[in-house]
Short mmCIF file of C-alpha atoms in Angstrom, two decimals:
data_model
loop_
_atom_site.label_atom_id
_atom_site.label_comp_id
_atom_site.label_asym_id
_atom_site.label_seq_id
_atom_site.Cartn_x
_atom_site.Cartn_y
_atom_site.Cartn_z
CA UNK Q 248 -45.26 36.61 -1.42
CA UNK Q 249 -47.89 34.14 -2.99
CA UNK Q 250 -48.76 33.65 -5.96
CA UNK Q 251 -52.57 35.12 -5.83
CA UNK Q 252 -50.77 37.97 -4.10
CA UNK Q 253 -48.85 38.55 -7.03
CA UNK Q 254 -51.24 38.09 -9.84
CA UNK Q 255 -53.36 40.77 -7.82
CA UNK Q 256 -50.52 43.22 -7.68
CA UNK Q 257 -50.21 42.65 -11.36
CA UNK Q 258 -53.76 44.02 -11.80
CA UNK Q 259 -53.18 47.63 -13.12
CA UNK Q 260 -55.09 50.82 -13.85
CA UNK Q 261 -55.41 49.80 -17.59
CA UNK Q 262 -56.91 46.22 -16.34
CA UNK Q 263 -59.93 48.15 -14.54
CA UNK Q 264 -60.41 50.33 -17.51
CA UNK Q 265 -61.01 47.20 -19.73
CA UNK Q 266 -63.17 45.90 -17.21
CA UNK Q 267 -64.96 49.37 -17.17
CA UNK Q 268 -65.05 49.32 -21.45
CA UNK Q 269 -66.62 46.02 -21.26
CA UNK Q 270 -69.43 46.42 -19.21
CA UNK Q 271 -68.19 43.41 -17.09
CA UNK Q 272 -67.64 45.80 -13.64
CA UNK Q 273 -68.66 48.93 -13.62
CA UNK Q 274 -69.14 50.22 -9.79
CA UNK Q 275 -66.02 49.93 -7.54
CA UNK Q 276 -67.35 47.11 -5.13
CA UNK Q 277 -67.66 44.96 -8.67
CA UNK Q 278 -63.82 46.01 -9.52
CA UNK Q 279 -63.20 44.14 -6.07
CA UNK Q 280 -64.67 41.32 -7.27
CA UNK Q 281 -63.37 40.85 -10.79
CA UNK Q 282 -59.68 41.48 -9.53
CA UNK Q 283 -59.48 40.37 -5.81
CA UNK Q 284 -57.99 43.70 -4.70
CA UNK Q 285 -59.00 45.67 -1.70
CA UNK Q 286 -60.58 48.69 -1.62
CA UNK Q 287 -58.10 51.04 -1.08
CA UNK Q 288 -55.75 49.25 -3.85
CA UNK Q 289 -58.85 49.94 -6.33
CA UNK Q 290 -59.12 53.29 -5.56
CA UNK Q 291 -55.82 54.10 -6.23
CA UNK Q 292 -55.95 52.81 -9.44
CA UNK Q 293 -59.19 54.69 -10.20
CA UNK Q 294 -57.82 57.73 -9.44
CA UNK Q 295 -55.21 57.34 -11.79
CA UNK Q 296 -57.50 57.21 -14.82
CA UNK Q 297 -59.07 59.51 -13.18
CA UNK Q 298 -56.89 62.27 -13.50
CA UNK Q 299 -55.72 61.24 -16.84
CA UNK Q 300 -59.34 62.20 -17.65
CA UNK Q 301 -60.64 58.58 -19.20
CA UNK Q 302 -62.99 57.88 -16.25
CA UNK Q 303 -66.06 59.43 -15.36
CA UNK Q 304 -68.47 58.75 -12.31
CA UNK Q 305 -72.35 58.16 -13.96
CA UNK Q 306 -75.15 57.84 -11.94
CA UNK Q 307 -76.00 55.60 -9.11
CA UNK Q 308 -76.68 51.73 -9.92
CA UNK Q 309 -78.98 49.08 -8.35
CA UNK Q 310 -78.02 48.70 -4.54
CA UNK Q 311 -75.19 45.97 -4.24
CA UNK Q 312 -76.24 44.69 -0.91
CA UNK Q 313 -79.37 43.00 0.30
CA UNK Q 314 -79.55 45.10 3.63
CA UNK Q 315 -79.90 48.28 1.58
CA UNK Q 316 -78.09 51.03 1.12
CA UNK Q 317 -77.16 53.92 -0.69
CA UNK Q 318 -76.89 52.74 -4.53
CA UNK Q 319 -73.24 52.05 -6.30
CA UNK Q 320 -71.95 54.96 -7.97
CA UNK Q 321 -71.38 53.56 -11.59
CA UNK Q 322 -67.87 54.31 -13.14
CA UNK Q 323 -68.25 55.00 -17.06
CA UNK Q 324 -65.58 55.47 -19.78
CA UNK Q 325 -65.00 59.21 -20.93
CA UNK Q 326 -65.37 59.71 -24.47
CA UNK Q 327 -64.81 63.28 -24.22
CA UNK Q 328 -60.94 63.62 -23.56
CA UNK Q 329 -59.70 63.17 -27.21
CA UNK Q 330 -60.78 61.99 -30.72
CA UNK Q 331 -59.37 59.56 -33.24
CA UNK Q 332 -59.10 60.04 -36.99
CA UNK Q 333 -59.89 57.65 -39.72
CA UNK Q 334 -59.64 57.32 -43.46
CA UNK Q 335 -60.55 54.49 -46.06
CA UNK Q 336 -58.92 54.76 -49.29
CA UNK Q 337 -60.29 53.05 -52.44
CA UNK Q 338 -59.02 52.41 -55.79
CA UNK Q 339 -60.30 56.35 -56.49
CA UNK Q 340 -61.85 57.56 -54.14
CA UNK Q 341 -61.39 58.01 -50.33
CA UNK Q 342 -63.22 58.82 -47.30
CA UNK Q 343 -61.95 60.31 -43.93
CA UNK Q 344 -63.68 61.02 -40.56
CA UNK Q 345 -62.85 62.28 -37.15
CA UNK Q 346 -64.95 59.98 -34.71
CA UNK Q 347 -65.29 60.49 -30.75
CA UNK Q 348 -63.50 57.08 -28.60
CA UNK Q 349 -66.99 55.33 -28.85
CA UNK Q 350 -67.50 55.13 -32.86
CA UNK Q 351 -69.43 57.93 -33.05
CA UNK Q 352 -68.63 59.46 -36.64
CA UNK Q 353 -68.58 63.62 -35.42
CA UNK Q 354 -67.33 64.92 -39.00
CA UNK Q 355 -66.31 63.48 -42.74
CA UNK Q 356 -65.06 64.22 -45.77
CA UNK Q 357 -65.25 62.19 -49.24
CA UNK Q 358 -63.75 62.79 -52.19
CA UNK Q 359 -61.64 61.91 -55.20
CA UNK Q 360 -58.21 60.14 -54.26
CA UNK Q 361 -56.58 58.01 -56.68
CA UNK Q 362 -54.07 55.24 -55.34
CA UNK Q 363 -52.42 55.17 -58.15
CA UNK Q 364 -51.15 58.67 -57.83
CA UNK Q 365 -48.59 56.90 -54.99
CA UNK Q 366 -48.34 57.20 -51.40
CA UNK Q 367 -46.50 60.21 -50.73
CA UNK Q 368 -49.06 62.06 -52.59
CA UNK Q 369 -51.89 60.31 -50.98
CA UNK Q 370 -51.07 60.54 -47.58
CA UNK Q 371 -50.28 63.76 -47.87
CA UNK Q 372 -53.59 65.19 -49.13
CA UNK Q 373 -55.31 63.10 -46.30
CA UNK Q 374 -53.07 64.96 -43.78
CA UNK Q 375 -54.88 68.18 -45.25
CA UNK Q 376 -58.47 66.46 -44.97
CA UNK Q 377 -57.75 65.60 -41.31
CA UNK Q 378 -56.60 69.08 -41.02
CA UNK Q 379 -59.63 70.55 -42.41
CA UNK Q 380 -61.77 68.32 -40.74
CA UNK Q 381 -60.52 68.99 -37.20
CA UNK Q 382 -60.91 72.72 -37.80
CA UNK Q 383 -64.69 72.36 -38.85
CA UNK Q 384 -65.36 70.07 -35.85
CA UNK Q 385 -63.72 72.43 -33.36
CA UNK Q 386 -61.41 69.66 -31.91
CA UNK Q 387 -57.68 70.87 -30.88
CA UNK Q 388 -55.37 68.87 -33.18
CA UNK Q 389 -53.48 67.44 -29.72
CA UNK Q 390 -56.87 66.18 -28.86
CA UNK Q 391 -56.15 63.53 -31.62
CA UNK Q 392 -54.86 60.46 -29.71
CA UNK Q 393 -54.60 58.38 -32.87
CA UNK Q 394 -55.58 57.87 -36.64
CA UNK Q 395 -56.50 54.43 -38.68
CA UNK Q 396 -56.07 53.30 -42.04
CA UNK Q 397 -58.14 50.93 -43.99
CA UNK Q 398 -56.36 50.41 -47.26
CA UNK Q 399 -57.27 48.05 -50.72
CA UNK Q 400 -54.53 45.49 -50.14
CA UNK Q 401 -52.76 42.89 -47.90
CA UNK Q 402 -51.08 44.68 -44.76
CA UNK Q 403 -48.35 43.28 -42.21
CA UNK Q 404 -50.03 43.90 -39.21
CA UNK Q 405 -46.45 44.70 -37.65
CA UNK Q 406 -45.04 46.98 -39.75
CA UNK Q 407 -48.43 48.58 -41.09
CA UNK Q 408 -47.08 48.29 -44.72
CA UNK Q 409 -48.47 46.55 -47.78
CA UNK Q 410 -47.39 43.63 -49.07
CA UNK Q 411 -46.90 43.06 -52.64
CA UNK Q 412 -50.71 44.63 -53.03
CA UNK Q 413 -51.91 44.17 -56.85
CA UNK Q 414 -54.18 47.35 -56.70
CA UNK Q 415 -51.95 49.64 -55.17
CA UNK Q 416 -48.27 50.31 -57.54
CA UNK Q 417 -46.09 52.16 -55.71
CA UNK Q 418 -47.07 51.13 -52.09
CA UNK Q 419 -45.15 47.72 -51.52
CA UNK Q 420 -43.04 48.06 -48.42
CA UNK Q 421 -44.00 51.58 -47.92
CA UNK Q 422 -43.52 53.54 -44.88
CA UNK Q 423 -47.31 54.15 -44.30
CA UNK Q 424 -47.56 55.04 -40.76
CA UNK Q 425 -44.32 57.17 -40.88
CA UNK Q 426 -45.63 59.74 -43.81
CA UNK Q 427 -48.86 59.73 -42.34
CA UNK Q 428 -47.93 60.51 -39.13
CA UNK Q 429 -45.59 63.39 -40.98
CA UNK Q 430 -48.58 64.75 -43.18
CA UNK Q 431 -50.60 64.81 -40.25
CA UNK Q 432 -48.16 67.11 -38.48
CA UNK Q 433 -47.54 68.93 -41.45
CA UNK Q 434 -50.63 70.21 -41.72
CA UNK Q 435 -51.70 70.29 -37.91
CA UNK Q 436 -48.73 71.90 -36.21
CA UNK Q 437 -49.31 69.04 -33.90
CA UNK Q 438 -46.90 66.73 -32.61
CA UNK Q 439 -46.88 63.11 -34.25
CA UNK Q 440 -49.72 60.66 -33.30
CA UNK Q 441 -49.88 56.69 -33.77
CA UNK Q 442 -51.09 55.19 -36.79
CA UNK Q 443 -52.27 52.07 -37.94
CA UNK Q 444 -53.22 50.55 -41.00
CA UNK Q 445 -55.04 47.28 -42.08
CA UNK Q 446 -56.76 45.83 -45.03
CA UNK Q 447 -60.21 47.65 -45.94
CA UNK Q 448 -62.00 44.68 -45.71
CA UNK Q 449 -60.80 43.51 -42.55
CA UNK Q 450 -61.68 46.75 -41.09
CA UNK Q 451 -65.55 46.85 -42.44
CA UNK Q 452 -65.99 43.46 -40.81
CA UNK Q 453 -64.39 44.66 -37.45
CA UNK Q 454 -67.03 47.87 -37.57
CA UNK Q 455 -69.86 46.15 -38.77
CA UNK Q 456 -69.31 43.03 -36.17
CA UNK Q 457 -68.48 45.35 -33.23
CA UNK Q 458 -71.76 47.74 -33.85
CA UNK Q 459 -74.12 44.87 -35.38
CA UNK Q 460 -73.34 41.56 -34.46
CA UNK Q 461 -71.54 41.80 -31.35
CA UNK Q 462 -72.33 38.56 -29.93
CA UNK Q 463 -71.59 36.90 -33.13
CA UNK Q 464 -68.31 34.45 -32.82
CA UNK Q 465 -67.24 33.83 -36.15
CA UNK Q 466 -68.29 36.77 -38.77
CA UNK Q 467 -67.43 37.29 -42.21
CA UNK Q 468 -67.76 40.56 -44.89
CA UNK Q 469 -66.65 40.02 -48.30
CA UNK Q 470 -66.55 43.25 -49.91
CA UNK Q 471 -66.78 43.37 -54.05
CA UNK Q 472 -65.67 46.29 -55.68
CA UNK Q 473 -62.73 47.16 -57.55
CA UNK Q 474 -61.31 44.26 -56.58
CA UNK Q 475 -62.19 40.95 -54.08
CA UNK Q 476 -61.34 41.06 -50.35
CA UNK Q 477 -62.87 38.82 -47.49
CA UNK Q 478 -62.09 40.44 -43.45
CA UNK Q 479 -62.69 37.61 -41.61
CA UNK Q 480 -63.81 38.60 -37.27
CA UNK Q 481 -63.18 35.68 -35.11
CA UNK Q 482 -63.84 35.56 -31.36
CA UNK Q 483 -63.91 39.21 -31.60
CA UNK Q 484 -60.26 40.02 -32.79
CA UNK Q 485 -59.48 40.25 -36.76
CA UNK Q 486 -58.01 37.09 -38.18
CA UNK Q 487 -55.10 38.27 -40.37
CA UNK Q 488 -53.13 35.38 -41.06
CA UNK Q 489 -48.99 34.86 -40.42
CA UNK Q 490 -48.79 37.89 -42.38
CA UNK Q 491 -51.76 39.71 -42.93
CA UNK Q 492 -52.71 37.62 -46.30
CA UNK Q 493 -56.03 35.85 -45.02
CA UNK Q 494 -59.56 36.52 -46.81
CA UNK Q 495 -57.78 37.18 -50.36
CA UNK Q 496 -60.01 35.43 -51.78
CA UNK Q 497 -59.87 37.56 -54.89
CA UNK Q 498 -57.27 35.56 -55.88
CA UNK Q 499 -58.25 32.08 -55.60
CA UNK Q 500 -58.10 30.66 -59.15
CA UNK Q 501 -61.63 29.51 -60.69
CA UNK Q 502 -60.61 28.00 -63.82
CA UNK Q 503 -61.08 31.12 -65.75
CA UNK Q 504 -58.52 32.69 -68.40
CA UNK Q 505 -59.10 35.91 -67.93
CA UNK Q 506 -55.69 38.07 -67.02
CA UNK Q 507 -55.79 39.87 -63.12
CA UNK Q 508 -53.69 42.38 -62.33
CA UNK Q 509 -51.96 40.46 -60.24
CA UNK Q 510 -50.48 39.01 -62.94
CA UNK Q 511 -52.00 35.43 -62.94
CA UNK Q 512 -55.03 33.77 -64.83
CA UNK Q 513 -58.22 32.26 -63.69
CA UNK Q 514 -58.36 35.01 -60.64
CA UNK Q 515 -61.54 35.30 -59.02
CA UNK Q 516 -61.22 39.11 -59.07
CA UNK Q 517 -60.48 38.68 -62.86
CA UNK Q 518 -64.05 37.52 -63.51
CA UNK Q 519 -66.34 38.55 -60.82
CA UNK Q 520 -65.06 41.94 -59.26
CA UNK Q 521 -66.73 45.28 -59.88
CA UNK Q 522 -63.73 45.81 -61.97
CA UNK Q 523 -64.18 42.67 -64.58
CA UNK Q 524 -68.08 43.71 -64.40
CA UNK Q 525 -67.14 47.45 -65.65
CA UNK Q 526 -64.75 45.84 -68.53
CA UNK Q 527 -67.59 43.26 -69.97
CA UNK Q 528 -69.90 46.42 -69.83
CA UNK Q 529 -67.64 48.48 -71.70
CA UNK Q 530 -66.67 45.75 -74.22
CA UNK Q 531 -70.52 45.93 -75.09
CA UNK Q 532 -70.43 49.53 -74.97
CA UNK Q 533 -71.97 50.62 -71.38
CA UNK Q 534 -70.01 53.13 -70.26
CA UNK Q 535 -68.25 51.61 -67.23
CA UNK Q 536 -64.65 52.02 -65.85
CA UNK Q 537 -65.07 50.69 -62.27
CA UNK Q 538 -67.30 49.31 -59.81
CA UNK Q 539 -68.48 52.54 -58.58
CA UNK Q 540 -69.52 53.08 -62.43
CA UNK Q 541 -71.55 49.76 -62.02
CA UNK Q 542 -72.74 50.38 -58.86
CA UNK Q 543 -74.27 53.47 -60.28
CA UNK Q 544 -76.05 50.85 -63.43
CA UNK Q 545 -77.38 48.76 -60.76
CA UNK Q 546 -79.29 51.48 -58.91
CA UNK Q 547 -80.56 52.85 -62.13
CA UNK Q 548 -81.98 49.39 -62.86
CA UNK Q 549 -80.04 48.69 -65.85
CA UNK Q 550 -80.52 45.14 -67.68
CA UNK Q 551 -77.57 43.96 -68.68
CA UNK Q 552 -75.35 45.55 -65.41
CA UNK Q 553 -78.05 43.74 -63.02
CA UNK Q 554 -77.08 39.85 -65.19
CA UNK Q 555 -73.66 40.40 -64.84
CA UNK Q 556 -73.86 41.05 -61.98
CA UNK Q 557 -75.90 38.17 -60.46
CA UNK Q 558 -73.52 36.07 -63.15
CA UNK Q 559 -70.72 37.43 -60.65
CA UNK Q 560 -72.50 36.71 -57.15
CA UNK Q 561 -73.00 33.00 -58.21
CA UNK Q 562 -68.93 33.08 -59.22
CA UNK Q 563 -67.98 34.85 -56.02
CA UNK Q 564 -70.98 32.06 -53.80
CA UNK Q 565 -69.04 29.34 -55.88
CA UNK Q 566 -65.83 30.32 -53.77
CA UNK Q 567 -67.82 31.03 -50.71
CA UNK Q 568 -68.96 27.81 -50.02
CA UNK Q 569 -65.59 26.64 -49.54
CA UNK Q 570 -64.86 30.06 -47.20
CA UNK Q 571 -68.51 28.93 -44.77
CA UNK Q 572 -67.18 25.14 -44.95
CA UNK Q 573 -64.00 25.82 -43.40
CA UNK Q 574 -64.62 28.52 -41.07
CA UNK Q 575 -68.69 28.09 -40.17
CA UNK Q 576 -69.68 31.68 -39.38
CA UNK Q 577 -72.39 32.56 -38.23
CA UNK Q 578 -72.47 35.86 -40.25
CA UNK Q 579 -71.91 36.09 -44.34
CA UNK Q 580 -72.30 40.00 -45.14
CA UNK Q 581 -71.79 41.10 -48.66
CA UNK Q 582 -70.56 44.83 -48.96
CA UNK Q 583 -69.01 46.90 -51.82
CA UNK Q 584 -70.29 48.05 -54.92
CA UNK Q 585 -71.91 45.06 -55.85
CA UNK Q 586 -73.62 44.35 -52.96
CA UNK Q 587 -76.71 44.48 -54.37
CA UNK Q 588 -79.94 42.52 -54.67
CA UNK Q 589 -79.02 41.02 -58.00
CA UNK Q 590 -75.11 40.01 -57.04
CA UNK Q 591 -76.51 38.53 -53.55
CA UNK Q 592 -79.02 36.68 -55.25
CA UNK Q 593 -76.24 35.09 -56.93
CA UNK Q 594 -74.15 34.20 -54.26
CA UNK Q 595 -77.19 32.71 -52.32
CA UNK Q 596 -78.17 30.55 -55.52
CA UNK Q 597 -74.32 28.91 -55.53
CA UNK Q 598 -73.56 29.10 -51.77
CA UNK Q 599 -76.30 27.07 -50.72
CA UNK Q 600 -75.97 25.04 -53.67
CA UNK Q 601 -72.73 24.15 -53.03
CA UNK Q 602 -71.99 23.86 -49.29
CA UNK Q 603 -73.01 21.30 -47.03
CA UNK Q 604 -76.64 21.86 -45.07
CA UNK Q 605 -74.80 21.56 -41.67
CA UNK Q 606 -72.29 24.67 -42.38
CA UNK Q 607 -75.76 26.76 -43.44
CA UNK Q 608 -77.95 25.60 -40.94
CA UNK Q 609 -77.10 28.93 -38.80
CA UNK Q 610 -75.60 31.20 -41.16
CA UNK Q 611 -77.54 34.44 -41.38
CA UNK Q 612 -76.46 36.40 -45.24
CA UNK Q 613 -76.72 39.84 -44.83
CA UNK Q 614 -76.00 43.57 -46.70
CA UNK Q 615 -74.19 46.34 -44.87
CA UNK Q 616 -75.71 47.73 -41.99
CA UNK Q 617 -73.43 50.97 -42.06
CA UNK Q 618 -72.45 51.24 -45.53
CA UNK Q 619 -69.31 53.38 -46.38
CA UNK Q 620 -69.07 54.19 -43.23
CA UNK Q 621 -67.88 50.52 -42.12
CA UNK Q 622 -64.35 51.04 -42.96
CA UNK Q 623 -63.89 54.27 -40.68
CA UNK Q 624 -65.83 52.81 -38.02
CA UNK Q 625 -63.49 49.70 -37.92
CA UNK Q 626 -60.61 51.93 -38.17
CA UNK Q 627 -61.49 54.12 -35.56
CA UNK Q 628 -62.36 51.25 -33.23
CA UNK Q 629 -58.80 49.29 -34.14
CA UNK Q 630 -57.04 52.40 -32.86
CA UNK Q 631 -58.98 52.70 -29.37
CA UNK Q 632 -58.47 48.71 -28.87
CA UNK Q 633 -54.78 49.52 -29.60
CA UNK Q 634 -54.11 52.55 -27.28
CA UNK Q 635 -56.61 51.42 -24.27
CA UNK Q 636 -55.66 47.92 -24.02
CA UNK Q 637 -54.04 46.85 -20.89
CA UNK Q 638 -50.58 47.14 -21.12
CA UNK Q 639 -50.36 50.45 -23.74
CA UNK Q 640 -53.08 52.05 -21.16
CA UNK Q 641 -50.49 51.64 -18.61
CA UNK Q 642 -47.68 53.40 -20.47
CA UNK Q 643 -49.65 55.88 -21.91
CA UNK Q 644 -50.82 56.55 -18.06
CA UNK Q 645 -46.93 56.99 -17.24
CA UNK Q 646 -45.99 58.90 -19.86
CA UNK Q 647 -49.06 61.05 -18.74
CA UNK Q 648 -47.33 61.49 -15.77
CA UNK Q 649 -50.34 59.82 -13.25
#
């Protein structure tokens, strides 16, 4: 056997889904193209996602052929034959979400969920949101093909745990995706579903550069609340690092002496987080105990929140000119609690003070386009990348039995 007749043999049922998902083929003749396999060969592999319910027929596309012709029936991805479920914890507060397999957010739920409290009784209580959220939606609970995690701290990509995270005591090493796989059962009846978890910030800049800026190569969100996290979108695909450490920037030192909770001095998270905002507020008696409390002062127009916290942006642009040197994005977005007029001003003043004119000439500095929602959005879309890729496709489709 050759070797093209190989690679085309290799050419599965998940490879033409992709191919579908993208947009790049979308009518069977087009398949035949892309992949080099007959007819027949396509077909075969169509009707396998067929009957596993992920592929739908739409209507008729632009005639393939110059002679004429009936029109190409276009092939489409069905968003319809399960859900996924998402949740974004903060420092004390959390959001959840069922969303269909194309982002769309069909149900969520906010509401007070301190991480402090640990992760046995975190997870748990989100089992119960999902729970309640599932029945208000009308979705069957084995419609749920998978749930995502966006959580405030460095995560092993691998293991979906947290690594040595200094907002979260109690969650180092953690079996994450075990309890919440158990909570969701718990409170579902439903059998156990994948999970997987990644840093918050990661997660806002893989929703907001998949639904805003898909064309854009190299995309950054640095998101300023409680604490300081950059998710860094390159090519696509979230850059994590050897071990899911890239974008804290939070804790590059910036020759401060103010104590983080990390443990070290001179954080930039000690200084210029929502957090160290809240703290010089409530030294000069503003009542303020975290970022949400200042994000609250900044919409109210208060003086003395709105310097601190362009005193902060110009910290946090400081650092960033540094970040748009080495990586050149083409997207900076600012997101969080402080991502407001006054802290952006800030950053703009420093960044473009600081970095060289050729790593600005094309960067575009943005706000949130979807807002709280980013995190569940990335979540949601991390979990359908996971279980429709090509080869987990494939042995979903056996285990399917098609």
């Amino acid at each position: 056997m050759t070797g093209r007749s190989t690679a085309r043999n290799q050419v599965g049922a998940g490879d033409l889904l992709e191919l579908v998902r993208s947009g790049r083929a979308i009518t069977r003749g087009a398949l035949q193209q892309a992949t080099g396999l007959s007819r027949a060969t396509v077909g075969q592999r169509l009707d396998r996602l067929f009957r596993a319910g992920w592929l739908r027929e739409g209507a008729g596309g632009p005639v393939d052929s110059p002679l004429g012709g009936r029109p190409s029936i276009t092939l489409e991805f069905d968003d319809a034959h399960a859900v996924v479920l998402a949740a974004d914890l903060d420092t004390r507060h959390a959001r959840a979400a069922v969303l269909s397999l194309t982002g769309e957010i069909l149900a969520e739920h906010g509401g007070t969920l301190v991480v402090e409290d640990g992760p046995e009784a975190v997870l748990g209580e989100l089992g119960c949101w999902f729970a309640e959220l599932l029945r208000g939606t009308g979705h069957r609970p084995d419609e749920v093909c998978g749930i995502g995690l966006a959580v405030p701290g460095p995560v092993d990509s691998e293991t979906g745990r947290v690594v040595q995270p200094p907002i979260m005591p109690g969650w180092d090493g953690y079996d994450i995706r075990g309890r919440l796989a158990r909570a969701f059962t718990e409170h579902t009846g439903a059998p156990p579903v994948p999970v997987l978890v990644d840093n918050d910030a990661n997660l806002r800049a893989y929703g907001e550069q998949r639904t805003g800026y898909p064309d854009c190569s190299a995309f950054v969100l640095v998101k300023v609340s409680t604490g300081i996290g950059a998710g860094v979108v390159v090519g696509g695909s979230i850059y994590r690092g050897v071990d899911g450490g890239a974008g804290d920037i939070g804790h590059i030192r910036v020759g401060a002496e103010a104590l983080c909770r990390c443990g070290s001095h001179g954080c930039l998270a000690a200084v210029a987080s929502g957090g160290a905002v809240a703290r010089r507020l409530a030294e000069a008696g503003v009542p303020a105990a975290s970022g949400s409390d200042v994000r609250d002062l900044l919409a109210a127009g208060h003086p003395q929140a709105t310097a601190l916290a362009r005193e902060a942006g110009r910290l946090v642009g400081d650092v960033l000119a540094t970040v748009v040197t080495l990586l050149n994005p083409g997207v900076l977005m600012i997101a969080g609690d402080l991502a407001g007029t006054p802290f952006v001003t800030g950053v703009r003043e420093l960044l473009y003070q600081r970095a060289l004119p050729r790593s600005t000439a094309h960067l575009a500095v943005v706000t949130s386009r979807l807002g709280e929602r980013a995190g569940l959005v990335g979540a949601g879309a991390l979990v359908v990348e996971h279980l429709y890729a090509p080869e987990r496709a494939e042995e979903r489709l056996l285990a399917l039995g098609v």
